[in-house]
mmCIF file of C-alpha atoms in Angstrom:
data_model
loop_
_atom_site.group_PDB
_atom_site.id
_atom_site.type_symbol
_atom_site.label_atom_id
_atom_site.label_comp_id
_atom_site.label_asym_id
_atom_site.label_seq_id
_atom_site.Cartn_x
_atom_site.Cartn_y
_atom_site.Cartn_z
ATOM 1 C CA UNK A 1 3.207 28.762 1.666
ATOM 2 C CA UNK A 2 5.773 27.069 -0.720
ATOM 3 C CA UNK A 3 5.957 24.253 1.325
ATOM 4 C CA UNK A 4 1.870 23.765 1.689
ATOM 5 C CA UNK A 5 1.525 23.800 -1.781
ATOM 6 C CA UNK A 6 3.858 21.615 -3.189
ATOM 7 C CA UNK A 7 2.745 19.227 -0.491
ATOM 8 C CA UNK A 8 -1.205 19.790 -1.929
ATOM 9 C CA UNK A 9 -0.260 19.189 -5.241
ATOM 10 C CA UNK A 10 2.017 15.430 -4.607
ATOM 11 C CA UNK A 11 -0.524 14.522 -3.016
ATOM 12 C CA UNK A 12 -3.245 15.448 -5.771
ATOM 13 C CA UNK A 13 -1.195 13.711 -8.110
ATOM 14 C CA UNK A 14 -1.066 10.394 -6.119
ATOM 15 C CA UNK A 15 -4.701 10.258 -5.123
ATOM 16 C CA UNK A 16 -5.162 10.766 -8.895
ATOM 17 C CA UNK A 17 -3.087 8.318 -10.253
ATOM 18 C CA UNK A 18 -4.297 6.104 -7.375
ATOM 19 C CA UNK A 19 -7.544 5.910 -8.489
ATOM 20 C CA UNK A 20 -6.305 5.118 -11.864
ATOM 21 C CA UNK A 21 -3.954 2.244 -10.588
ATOM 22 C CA UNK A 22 -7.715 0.665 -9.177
ATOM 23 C CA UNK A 23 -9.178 0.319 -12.521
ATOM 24 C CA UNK A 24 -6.525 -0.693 -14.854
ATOM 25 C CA UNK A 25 -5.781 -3.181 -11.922
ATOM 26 C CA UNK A 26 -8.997 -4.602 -11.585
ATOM 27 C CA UNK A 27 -8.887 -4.984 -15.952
ATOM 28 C CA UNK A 28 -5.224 -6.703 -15.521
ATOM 29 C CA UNK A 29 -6.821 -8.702 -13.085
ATOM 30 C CA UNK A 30 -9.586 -10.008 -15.055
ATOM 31 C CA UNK A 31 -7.562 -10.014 -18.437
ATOM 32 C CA UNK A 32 -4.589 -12.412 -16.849
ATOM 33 C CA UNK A 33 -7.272 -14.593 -14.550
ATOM 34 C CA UNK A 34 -5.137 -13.705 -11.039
ATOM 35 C CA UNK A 35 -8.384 -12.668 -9.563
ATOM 36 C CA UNK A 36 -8.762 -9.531 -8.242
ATOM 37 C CA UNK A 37 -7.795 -10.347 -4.290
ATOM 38 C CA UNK A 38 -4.100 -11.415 -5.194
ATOM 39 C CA UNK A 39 -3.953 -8.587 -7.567
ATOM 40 C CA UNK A 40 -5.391 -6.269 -5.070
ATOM 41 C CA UNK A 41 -2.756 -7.749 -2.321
ATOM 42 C CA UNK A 42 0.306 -8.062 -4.207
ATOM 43 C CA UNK A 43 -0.347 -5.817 -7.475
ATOM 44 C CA UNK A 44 -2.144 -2.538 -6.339
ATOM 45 C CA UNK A 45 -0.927 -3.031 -2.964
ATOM 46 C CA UNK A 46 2.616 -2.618 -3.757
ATOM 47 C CA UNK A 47 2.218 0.153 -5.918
ATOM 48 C CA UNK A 48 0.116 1.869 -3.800
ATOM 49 C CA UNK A 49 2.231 1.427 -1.183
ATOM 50 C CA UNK A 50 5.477 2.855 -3.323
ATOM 51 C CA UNK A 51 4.663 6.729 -1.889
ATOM 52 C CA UNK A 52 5.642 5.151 1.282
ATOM 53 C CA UNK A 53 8.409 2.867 -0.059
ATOM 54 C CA UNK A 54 9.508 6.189 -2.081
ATOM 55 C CA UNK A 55 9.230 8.317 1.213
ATOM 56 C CA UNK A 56 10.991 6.151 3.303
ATOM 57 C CA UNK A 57 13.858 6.030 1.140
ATOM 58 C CA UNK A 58 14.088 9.478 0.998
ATOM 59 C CA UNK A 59 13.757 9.908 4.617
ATOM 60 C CA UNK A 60 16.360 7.619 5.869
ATOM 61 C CA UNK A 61 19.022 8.765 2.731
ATOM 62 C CA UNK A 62 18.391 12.074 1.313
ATOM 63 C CA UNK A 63 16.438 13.822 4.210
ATOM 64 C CA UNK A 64 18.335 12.171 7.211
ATOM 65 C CA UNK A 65 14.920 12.087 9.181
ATOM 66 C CA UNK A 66 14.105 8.231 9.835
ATOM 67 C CA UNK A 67 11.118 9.572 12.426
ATOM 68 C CA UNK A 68 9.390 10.890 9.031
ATOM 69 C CA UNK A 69 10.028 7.507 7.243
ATOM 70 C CA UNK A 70 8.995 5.100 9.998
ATOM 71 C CA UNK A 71 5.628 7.686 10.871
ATOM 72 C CA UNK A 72 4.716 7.526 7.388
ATOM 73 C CA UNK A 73 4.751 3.238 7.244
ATOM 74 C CA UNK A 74 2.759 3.094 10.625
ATOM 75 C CA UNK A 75 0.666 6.235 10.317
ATOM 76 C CA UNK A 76 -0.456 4.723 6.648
ATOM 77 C CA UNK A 77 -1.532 1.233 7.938
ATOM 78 C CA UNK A 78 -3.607 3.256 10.895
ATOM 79 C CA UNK A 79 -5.169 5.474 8.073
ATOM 80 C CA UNK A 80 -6.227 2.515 5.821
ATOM 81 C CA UNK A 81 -7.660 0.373 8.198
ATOM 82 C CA UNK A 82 -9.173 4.037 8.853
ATOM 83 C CA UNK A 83 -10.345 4.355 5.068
ATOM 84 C CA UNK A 84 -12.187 1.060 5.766
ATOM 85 C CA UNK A 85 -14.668 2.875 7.813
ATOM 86 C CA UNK A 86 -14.978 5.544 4.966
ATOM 87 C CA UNK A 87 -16.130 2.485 1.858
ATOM 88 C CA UNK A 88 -18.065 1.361 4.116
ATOM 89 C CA UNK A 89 -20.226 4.435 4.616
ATOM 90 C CA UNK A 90 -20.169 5.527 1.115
ATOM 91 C CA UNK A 91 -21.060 1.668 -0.295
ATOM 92 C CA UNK A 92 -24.657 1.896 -0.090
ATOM 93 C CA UNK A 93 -25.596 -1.873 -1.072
ATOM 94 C CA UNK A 94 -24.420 -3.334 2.425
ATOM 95 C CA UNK A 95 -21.622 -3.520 5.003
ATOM 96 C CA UNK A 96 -18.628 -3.809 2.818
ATOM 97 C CA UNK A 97 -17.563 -6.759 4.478
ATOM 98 C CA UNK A 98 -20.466 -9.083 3.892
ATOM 99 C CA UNK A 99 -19.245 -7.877 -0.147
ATOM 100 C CA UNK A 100 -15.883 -9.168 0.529
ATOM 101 C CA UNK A 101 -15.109 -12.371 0.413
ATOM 102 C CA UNK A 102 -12.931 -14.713 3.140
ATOM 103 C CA UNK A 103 -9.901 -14.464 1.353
ATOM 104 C CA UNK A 104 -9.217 -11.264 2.753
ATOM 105 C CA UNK A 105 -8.864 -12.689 6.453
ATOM 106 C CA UNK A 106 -5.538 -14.381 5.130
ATOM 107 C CA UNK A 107 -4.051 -11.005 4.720
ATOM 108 C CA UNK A 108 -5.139 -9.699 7.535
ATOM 109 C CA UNK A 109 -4.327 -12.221 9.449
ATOM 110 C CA UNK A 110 -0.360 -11.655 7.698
ATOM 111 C CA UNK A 111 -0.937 -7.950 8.522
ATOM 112 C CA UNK A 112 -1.322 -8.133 12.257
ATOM 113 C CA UNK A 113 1.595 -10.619 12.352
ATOM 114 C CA UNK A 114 3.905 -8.279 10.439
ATOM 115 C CA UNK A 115 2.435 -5.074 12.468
ATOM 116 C CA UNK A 116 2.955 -7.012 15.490
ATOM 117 C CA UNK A 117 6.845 -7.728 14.976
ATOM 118 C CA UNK A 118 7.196 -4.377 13.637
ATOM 119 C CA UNK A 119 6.219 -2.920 16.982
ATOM 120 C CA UNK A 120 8.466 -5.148 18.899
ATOM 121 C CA UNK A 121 11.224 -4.230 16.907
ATOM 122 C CA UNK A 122 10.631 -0.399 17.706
ATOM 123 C CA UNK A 123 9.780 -1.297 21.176
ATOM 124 C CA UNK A 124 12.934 -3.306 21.900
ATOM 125 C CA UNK A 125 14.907 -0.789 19.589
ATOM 126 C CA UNK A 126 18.647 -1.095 19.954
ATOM 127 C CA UNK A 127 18.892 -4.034 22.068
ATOM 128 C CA UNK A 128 18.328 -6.539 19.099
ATOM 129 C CA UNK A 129 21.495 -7.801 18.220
ATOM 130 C CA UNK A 130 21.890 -6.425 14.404
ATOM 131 C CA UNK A 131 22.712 -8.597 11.433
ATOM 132 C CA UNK A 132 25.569 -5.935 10.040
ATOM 133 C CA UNK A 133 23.539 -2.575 9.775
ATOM 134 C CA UNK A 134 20.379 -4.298 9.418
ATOM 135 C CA UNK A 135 17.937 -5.902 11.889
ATOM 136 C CA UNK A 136 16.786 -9.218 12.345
ATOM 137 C CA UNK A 137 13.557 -8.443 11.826
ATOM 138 C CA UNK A 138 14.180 -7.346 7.876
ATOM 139 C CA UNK A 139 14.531 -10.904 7.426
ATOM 140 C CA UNK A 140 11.746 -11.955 9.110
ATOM 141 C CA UNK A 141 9.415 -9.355 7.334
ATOM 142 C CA UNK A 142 10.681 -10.772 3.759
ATOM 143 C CA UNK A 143 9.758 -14.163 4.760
ATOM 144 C CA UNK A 144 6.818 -13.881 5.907
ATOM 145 C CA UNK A 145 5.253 -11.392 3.354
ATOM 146 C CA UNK A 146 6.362 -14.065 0.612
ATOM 147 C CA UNK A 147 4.540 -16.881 2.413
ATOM 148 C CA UNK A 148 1.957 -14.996 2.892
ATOM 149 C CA UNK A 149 1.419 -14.327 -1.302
ATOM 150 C CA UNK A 150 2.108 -17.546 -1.741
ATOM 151 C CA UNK A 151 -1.199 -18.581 0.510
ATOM 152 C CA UNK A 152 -3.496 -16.017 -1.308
ATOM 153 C CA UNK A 153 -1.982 -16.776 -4.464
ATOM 154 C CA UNK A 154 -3.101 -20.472 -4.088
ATOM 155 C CA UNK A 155 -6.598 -19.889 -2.339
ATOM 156 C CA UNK A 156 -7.293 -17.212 -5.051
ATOM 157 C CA UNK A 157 -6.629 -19.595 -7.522
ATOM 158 C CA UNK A 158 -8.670 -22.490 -5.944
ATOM 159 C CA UNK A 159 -11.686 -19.899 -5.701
ATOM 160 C CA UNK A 160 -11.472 -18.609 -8.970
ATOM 161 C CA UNK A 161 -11.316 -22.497 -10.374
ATOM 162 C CA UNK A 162 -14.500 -23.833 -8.028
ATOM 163 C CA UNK A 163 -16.863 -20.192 -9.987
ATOM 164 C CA UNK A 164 -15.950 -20.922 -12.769
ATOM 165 C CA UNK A 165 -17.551 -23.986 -12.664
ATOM 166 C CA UNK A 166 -20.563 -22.917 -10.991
ATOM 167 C CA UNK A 167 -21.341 -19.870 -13.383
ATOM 168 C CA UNK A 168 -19.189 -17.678 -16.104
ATOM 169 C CA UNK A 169 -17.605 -15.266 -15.706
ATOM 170 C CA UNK A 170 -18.986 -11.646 -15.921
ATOM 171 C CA UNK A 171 -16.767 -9.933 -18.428
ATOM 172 C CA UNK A 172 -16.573 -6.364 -17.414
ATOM 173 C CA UNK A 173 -13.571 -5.078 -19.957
ATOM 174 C CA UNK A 174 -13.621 -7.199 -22.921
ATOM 175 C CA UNK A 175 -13.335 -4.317 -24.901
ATOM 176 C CA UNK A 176 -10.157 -3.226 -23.338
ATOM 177 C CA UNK A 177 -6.546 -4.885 -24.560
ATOM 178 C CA UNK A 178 -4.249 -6.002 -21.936
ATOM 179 C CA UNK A 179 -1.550 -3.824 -23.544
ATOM 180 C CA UNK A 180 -3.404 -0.808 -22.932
ATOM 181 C CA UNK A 181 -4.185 -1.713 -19.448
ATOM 182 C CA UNK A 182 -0.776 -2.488 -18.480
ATOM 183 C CA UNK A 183 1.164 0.676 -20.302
ATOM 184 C CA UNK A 184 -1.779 2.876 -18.526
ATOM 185 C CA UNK A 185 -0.787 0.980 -15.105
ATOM 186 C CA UNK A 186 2.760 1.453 -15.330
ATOM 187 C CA UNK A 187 2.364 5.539 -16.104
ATOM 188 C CA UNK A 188 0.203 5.959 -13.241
ATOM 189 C CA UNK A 189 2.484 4.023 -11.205
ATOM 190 C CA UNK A 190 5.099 6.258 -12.447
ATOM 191 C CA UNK A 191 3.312 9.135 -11.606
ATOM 192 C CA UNK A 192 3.007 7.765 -7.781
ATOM 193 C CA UNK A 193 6.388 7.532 -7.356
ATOM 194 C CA UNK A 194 7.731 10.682 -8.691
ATOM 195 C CA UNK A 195 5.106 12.829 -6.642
ATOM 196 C CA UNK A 196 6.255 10.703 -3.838
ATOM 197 C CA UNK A 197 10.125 11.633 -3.965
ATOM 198 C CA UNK A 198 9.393 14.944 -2.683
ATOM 199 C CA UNK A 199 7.609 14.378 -0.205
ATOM 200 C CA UNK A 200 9.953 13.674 2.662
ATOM 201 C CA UNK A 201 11.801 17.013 1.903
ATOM 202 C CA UNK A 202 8.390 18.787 1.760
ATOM 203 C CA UNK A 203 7.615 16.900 5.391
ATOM 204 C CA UNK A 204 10.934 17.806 7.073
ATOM 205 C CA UNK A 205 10.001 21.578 5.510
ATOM 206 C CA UNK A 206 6.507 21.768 7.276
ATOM 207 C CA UNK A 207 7.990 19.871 10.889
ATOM 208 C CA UNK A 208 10.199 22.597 10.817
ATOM 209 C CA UNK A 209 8.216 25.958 9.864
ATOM 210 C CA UNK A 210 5.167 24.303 12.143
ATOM 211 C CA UNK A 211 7.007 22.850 15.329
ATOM 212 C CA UNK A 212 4.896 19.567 15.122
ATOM 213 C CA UNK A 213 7.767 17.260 14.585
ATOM 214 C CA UNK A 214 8.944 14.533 12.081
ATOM 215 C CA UNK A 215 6.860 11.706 14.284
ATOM 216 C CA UNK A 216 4.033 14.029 14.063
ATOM 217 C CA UNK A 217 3.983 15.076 10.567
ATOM 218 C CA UNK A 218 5.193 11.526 9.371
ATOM 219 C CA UNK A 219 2.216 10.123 10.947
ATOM 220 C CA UNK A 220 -0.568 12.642 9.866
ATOM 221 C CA UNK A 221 0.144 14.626 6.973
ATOM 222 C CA UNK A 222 3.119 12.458 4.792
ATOM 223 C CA UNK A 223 1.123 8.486 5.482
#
């Protein structure tokens, strides 16, 4: 019952401060003039994505379970694209993606590349020849994600330079300081990360009591 509970309660505490991390990003992105897709790709998504860099290093140091750490990277990307489905039903106006705008196909496209390699890696598993105690693949992942912010960052920018010409822009936070956006940001970020710390122990807790399994509980219940 321990277990269950502490489990409920990081997670209540991320989806919180998730939702938090949305708006302050979307004011940093309109204070600062990123535009909200780079912000949204680099910004919330690697914040939002620090449970699972959290978890992961827990797994594979202080738990010992890299099945729980590698479950919880793949079974997250299957329940985003997952969550798509979800804004879509509950965004009344239209299909989301006539909303969004083609910039997103750039990460996508760098997201099926990078799932892609990731599953050959697993696939292929010890017969890559290692670079010390870490795959080949690391190095590949590193390159490509920074090429790939690199693209956004530069079409964002072009888009953001051809509206501004063709209308002004709606101001939806002029009343909120920058300061306050960012110090708000980086608490709720905080917040992420600390209720993710304990969640590997919690998963390798439940696996156990349950019988489902590291993979399993990686997959469903830590991602």
């Amino acid at each position: 019952m321990f277990l269950w509970v502490a489990f409920i309660i990081c997670t209540a505490a991320i989806v919180y401060s998730g939702m938090r991390l949305s708006k302050y990003g979307d004011i940093i992105a309109e204070k600062t003039g990123l535009g909200r897709t780079w912000i949204g790709v680099v910004l919330m998504a690697s914040v939002t994505s620090l449970p699972e860099l959290v978890t992961g290093i827990s797994s594979v140091t202080y738990a010992n379970v890299p099945d729980i750490a590698v479950g919880d990277v793949m079974g997250s990307c299957v329940f985003n694209m997952a969550i798509l489905a979800f804004l879509d039903a509950v965004y009344r106006q239209s299909p989301i993606s006539a909303k969004a705008h083609h910039g997103h196909v750039l990460s996508a496209g760098f997201g099926i590349l990078l799932l892609g390699i990731a599953g050959m890696s697993l696939f292929f598993g010890d017969r890559i020849f290692p670079l010390g105690w870490i795959g080949p693949y690391t190095l590949v992942f590193v390159i490509i994600y920074f090429i790939a912010m690199r693209l956004v960052y530069s079409y964002e920018k072009r888009r953001i330079s051809a509206f501004i010409k063709e209308a002004a822009v709606e101001l939806k936070y002029k009343d909120v300081p920058t300061k306050t956006a960012v110090v708000h940001y980086v608490v709720n970020a905080v917040l992420v990360i600390a209720a993710a710390v304990f969640l590997p122990k919690i998963g390798e807790g439940i696996a156990e009591t349950t019988g489902l399994g590291q993979t399993f509980v990686g997959n469903i219940f830590i991602a």
